[in-house]
Amino acid sequence: MSEALERDLAFLAENGANCHKKTLRHLQTMSVGEFETYKLRVVVSNCCKTGDVARASSTYRQAKMDGTISNATIFTNLINLLCGLGEPGSGSKRRKTDTAKDTDIDTAFIAFEDMKAAGVKINEACYTALVRCMSLAGRCTEAVGLLR
């Protein structure tokens, strides 16, 4: 078994991801950069399911420092989680009534700015998540600025 395949299988097992032959074949065709993006997507998605804001935030920040390129799914899920909303339809364990901490909101804004810089189309769900969490955190002036 190749070192890359062992790495892929270890990552999949560690994160409870799909280990079907089709997935493994797809992973083996990925470049290193594509695999790093895939790993980030899986980790953020799992964090949304478990409500693990700290892991999602730290994983995103580290991936950004490492130069990993994110995509719309990663950005949207991360922003929703950090704003206290969880991944849509995930049944996130983070209660919807919890107010996001300022550091979570700040990381969400970093992801939002990165999303704009990457040229990813920002959907209404991202704006809604940011405005809602800022309002709940008492940062209404910033929320209104975002609406404009």
PDB file of C-alpha atoms in Angstrom:
ATOM      1  CA  MET A   1       0.000   0.000   0.000  1.00  0.00           C
ATOM      2  CA  SER A   2       1.415   3.372  -0.967  1.00  0.00           C
ATOM      3  CA  GLU A   3       2.192   6.049   1.583  1.00  0.00           C
ATOM      4  CA  ALA A   4      -0.383   8.369  -0.006  1.00  0.00           C
ATOM      5  CA  LEU A   5      -3.098   5.715   0.177  1.00  0.00           C
ATOM      6  CA  GLU A   6      -2.271   5.036   3.827  1.00  0.00           C
ATOM      7  CA  ARG A   7      -2.496   8.789   4.500  1.00  0.00           C
ATOM      8  CA  ASP A   8      -5.863   8.987   2.756  1.00  0.00           C
ATOM      9  CA  LEU A   9      -7.269   5.971   4.604  1.00  0.00           C
ATOM     10  CA  ALA A  10      -6.013   7.282   7.950  1.00  0.00           C
ATOM     11  CA  PHE A  11      -7.627  10.656   7.337  1.00  0.00           C
ATOM     12  CA  LEU A  12     -10.923   9.090   6.254  1.00  0.00           C
ATOM     13  CA  ALA A  13     -11.018   6.759   9.252  1.00  0.00           C
ATOM     14  CA  GLU A  14     -10.115   9.542  11.671  1.00  0.00           C
ATOM     15  CA  ASN A  15     -12.911  11.755  10.376  1.00  0.00           C
ATOM     16  CA  GLY A  16     -15.561   9.113   9.779  1.00  0.00           C
ATOM     17  CA  ALA A  17     -15.613   9.882   6.064  1.00  0.00           C
ATOM     18  CA  ASN A  18     -16.699   7.598   3.236  1.00  0.00           C
ATOM     19  CA  CYS A  19     -14.151   4.834   2.436  1.00  0.00           C
ATOM     20  CA  HIS A  20     -15.757   3.497  -0.749  1.00  0.00           C
ATOM     21  CA  LYS A  21     -13.526   2.474  -3.663  1.00  0.00           C
ATOM     22  CA  LYS A  22     -14.875   5.366  -5.746  1.00  0.00           C
ATOM     23  CA  THR A  23     -13.836   7.853  -3.036  1.00  0.00           C
ATOM     24  CA  LEU A  24     -10.382   6.317  -2.749  1.00  0.00           C
ATOM     25  CA  ARG A  25      -9.876   6.418  -6.531  1.00  0.00           C
ATOM     26  CA  HIS A  26     -10.944  10.067  -6.552  1.00  0.00           C
ATOM     27  CA  LEU A  27      -8.586  10.919  -3.683  1.00  0.00           C
ATOM     28  CA  GLN A  28      -5.670   9.279  -5.474  1.00  0.00           C
ATOM     29  CA  THR A  29      -6.182  11.516  -8.514  1.00  0.00           C
ATOM     30  CA  MET A  30      -6.132  14.699  -6.408  1.00  0.00           C
ATOM     31  CA  SER A  31      -3.150  16.977  -6.268  1.00  0.00           C
ATOM     32  CA  VAL A  32      -1.740  17.808  -2.837  1.00  0.00           C
ATOM     33  CA  GLY A  33      -3.602  21.145  -2.870  1.00  0.00           C
ATOM     34  CA  GLU A  34      -6.899  19.533  -3.833  1.00  0.00           C
ATOM     35  CA  PHE A  35      -6.468  16.944  -1.074  1.00  0.00           C
ATOM     36  CA  GLU A  36      -5.818  19.698   1.492  1.00  0.00           C
ATOM     37  CA  THR A  37      -9.023  21.458   0.393  1.00  0.00           C
ATOM     38  CA  TYR A  38     -10.898  18.162   0.629  1.00  0.00           C
ATOM     39  CA  LYS A  39      -9.565  17.576   4.151  1.00  0.00           C
ATOM     40  CA  LEU A  40     -10.601  21.083   5.218  1.00  0.00           C
ATOM     41  CA  ARG A  41     -14.116  20.520   3.821  1.00  0.00           C
ATOM     42  CA  VAL A  42     -14.480  17.217   5.689  1.00  0.00           C
ATOM     43  CA  VAL A  43     -13.226  18.658   8.987  1.00  0.00           C
ATOM     44  CA  VAL A  44     -15.442  21.758   8.782  1.00  0.00           C
ATOM     45  CA  SER A  45     -18.447  19.618   7.845  1.00  0.00           C
ATOM     46  CA  ASN A  46     -17.817  17.303  10.799  1.00  0.00           C
ATOM     47  CA  CYS A  47     -17.411  20.286  13.094  1.00  0.00           C
ATOM     48  CA  CYS A  48     -20.785  21.575  11.905  1.00  0.00           C
ATOM     49  CA  LYS A  49     -22.369  18.250  12.773  1.00  0.00           C
ATOM     50  CA  THR A  50     -20.858  18.177  16.265  1.00  0.00           C
ATOM     51  CA  GLY A  51     -20.932  21.911  16.964  1.00  0.00           C
ATOM     52  CA  ASP A  52     -17.149  21.988  17.443  1.00  0.00           C
ATOM     53  CA  VAL A  53     -16.553  25.676  16.837  1.00  0.00           C
ATOM     54  CA  ALA A  54     -13.035  25.710  18.270  1.00  0.00           C
ATOM     55  CA  ARG A  55     -11.777  22.929  15.987  1.00  0.00           C
ATOM     56  CA  ALA A  56     -13.404  24.463  12.907  1.00  0.00           C
ATOM     57  CA  SER A  57     -11.907  27.858  13.657  1.00  0.00           C
ATOM     58  CA  SER A  58      -8.415  26.589  14.393  1.00  0.00           C
ATOM     59  CA  THR A  59      -8.444  24.210  11.407  1.00  0.00           C
ATOM     60  CA  TYR A  60      -9.520  27.024   9.075  1.00  0.00           C
ATOM     61  CA  ARG A  61      -6.922  29.431  10.414  1.00  0.00           C
ATOM     62  CA  GLN A  62      -4.167  26.810  10.062  1.00  0.00           C
ATOM     63  CA  ALA A  63      -5.294  25.872   6.546  1.00  0.00           C
ATOM     64  CA  LYS A  64      -5.262  29.543   5.584  1.00  0.00           C
ATOM     65  CA  MET A  65      -1.684  29.918   6.899  1.00  0.00           C
ATOM     66  CA  ASP A  66      -0.722  26.791   4.946  1.00  0.00           C
ATOM     67  CA  GLY A  67      -2.167  28.292   1.761  1.00  0.00           C
ATOM     68  CA  THR A  68      -5.061  25.859   1.387  1.00  0.00           C
ATOM     69  CA  ILE A  69      -7.664  27.150  -1.039  1.00  0.00           C
ATOM     70  CA  SER A  70     -11.226  27.059   0.278  1.00  0.00           C
ATOM     71  CA  ASN A  71     -14.415  26.783  -1.726  1.00  0.00           C
ATOM     72  CA  ALA A  72     -17.977  28.061  -1.362  1.00  0.00           C
ATOM     73  CA  THR A  73     -19.110  25.035   0.663  1.00  0.00           C
ATOM     74  CA  ILE A  74     -16.313  25.426   3.185  1.00  0.00           C
ATOM     75  CA  PHE A  75     -16.852  29.156   3.560  1.00  0.00           C
ATOM     76  CA  THR A  76     -20.634  28.884   3.943  1.00  0.00           C
ATOM     77  CA  ASN A  77     -20.496  26.021   6.457  1.00  0.00           C
ATOM     78  CA  LEU A  78     -17.762  27.729   8.466  1.00  0.00           C
ATOM     79  CA  ILE A  79     -19.579  31.055   8.609  1.00  0.00           C
ATOM     80  CA  ASN A  80     -22.843  29.389   9.622  1.00  0.00           C
ATOM     81  CA  LEU A  81     -21.124  27.378  12.361  1.00  0.00           C
ATOM     82  CA  LEU A  82     -19.126  30.300  13.721  1.00  0.00           C
ATOM     83  CA  CYS A  83     -22.234  32.456  13.791  1.00  0.00           C
ATOM     84  CA  GLY A  84     -24.015  29.834  15.856  1.00  0.00           C
ATOM     85  CA  LEU A  85     -26.265  28.467  13.153  1.00  0.00           C
ATOM     86  CA  GLY A  86     -24.606  25.137  12.354  1.00  0.00           C
ATOM     87  CA  GLU A  87     -24.648  23.590   8.913  1.00  0.00           C
ATOM     88  CA  PRO A  88     -28.136  23.817   7.396  1.00  0.00           C
ATOM     89  CA  GLY A  89     -29.908  20.527   8.050  1.00  0.00           C
ATOM     90  CA  SER A  90     -27.051  19.127  10.134  1.00  0.00           C
ATOM     91  CA  GLY A  91     -28.831  18.978  13.448  1.00  0.00           C
ATOM     92  CA  SER A  92     -25.880  20.814  14.965  1.00  0.00           C
ATOM     93  CA  LYS A  93     -25.465  20.266  18.683  1.00  0.00           C
ATOM     94  CA  ARG A  94     -24.772  23.953  19.154  1.00  0.00           C
ATOM     95  CA  ARG A  95     -28.054  25.376  20.313  1.00  0.00           C
ATOM     96  CA  LYS A  96     -29.581  27.942  18.001  1.00  0.00           C
ATOM     97  CA  THR A  97     -30.075  30.283  20.976  1.00  0.00           C
ATOM     98  CA  ASP A  98     -26.358  30.364  21.826  1.00  0.00           C
ATOM     99  CA  THR A  99     -24.770  33.680  20.998  1.00  0.00           C
ATOM    100  CA  ALA A 100     -21.511  33.393  19.117  1.00  0.00           C
ATOM    101  CA  LYS A 101     -18.455  34.708  20.942  1.00  0.00           C
ATOM    102  CA  ASP A 102     -16.688  37.766  19.553  1.00  0.00           C
ATOM    103  CA  THR A 103     -13.715  35.616  18.522  1.00  0.00           C
ATOM    104  CA  ASP A 104     -16.077  33.331  16.573  1.00  0.00           C
ATOM    105  CA  ILE A 105     -17.652  36.339  14.875  1.00  0.00           C
ATOM    106  CA  ASP A 106     -14.203  37.736  14.065  1.00  0.00           C
ATOM    107  CA  THR A 107     -13.149  34.419  12.509  1.00  0.00           C
ATOM    108  CA  ALA A 108     -16.424  34.358  10.560  1.00  0.00           C
ATOM    109  CA  PHE A 109     -15.556  37.792   9.190  1.00  0.00           C
ATOM    110  CA  ILE A 110     -12.069  36.612   8.257  1.00  0.00           C
ATOM    111  CA  ALA A 111     -13.694  33.762   6.317  1.00  0.00           C
ATOM    112  CA  PHE A 112     -16.175  36.237   4.788  1.00  0.00           C
ATOM    113  CA  GLU A 113     -13.354  38.530   3.618  1.00  0.00           C
ATOM    114  CA  ASP A 114     -11.403  35.533   2.305  1.00  0.00           C
ATOM    115  CA  MET A 115     -14.535  34.430   0.450  1.00  0.00           C
ATOM    116  CA  LYS A 116     -14.800  37.840  -1.234  1.00  0.00           C
ATOM    117  CA  ALA A 117     -11.074  37.890  -2.031  1.00  0.00           C
ATOM    118  CA  ALA A 118     -11.302  34.433  -3.615  1.00  0.00           C
ATOM    119  CA  GLY A 119     -14.097  35.656  -5.873  1.00  0.00           C
ATOM    120  CA  VAL A 120     -16.595  33.179  -4.438  1.00  0.00           C
ATOM    121  CA  LYS A 121     -20.182  34.304  -4.914  1.00  0.00           C
ATOM    122  CA  ILE A 122     -21.585  35.215  -1.509  1.00  0.00           C
ATOM    123  CA  ASN A 123     -25.081  33.925  -0.996  1.00  0.00           C
ATOM    124  CA  GLU A 124     -27.883  35.288   1.129  1.00  0.00           C
ATOM    125  CA  ALA A 125     -27.310  32.620   3.798  1.00  0.00           C
ATOM    126  CA  CYS A 126     -23.851  34.016   4.571  1.00  0.00           C
ATOM    127  CA  TYR A 127     -25.121  37.560   4.904  1.00  0.00           C
ATOM    128  CA  THR A 128     -28.045  36.389   7.039  1.00  0.00           C
ATOM    129  CA  ALA A 129     -25.762  34.414   9.356  1.00  0.00           C
ATOM    130  CA  LEU A 130     -23.381  37.330   9.840  1.00  0.00           C
ATOM    131  CA  VAL A 131     -26.123  39.916  10.380  1.00  0.00           C
ATOM    132  CA  ARG A 132     -27.987  37.656  12.806  1.00  0.00           C
ATOM    133  CA  CYS A 133     -24.974  36.821  14.973  1.00  0.00           C
ATOM    134  CA  MET A 134     -23.779  40.426  15.027  1.00  0.00           C
ATOM    135  CA  SER A 135     -27.222  41.588  16.098  1.00  0.00           C
ATOM    136  CA  LEU A 136     -27.390  38.976  18.866  1.00  0.00           C
ATOM    137  CA  ALA A 137     -23.911  39.992  20.015  1.00  0.00           C
ATOM    138  CA  GLY A 138     -24.985  43.645  20.269  1.00  0.00           C
ATOM    139  CA  ARG A 139     -22.854  44.715  17.314  1.00  0.00           C
ATOM    140  CA  CYS A 140     -25.811  46.299  15.545  1.00  0.00           C
ATOM    141  CA  THR A 141     -23.892  49.140  13.871  1.00  0.00           C
ATOM    142  CA  GLU A 142     -21.683  46.588  12.119  1.00  0.00           C
ATOM    143  CA  ALA A 143     -24.753  44.534  11.193  1.00  0.00           C
ATOM    144  CA  VAL A 144     -26.377  47.551   9.568  1.00  0.00           C
ATOM    145  CA  GLY A 145     -23.121  48.323   7.734  1.00  0.00           C
ATOM    146  CA  LEU A 146     -23.086  44.796   6.363  1.00  0.00           C
ATOM    147  CA  LEU A 147     -26.665  45.150   5.166  1.00  0.00           C
ATOM    148  CA  ARG A 148     -25.697  48.229   3.195  1.00  0.00           C
TER     149      ARG A 148
END
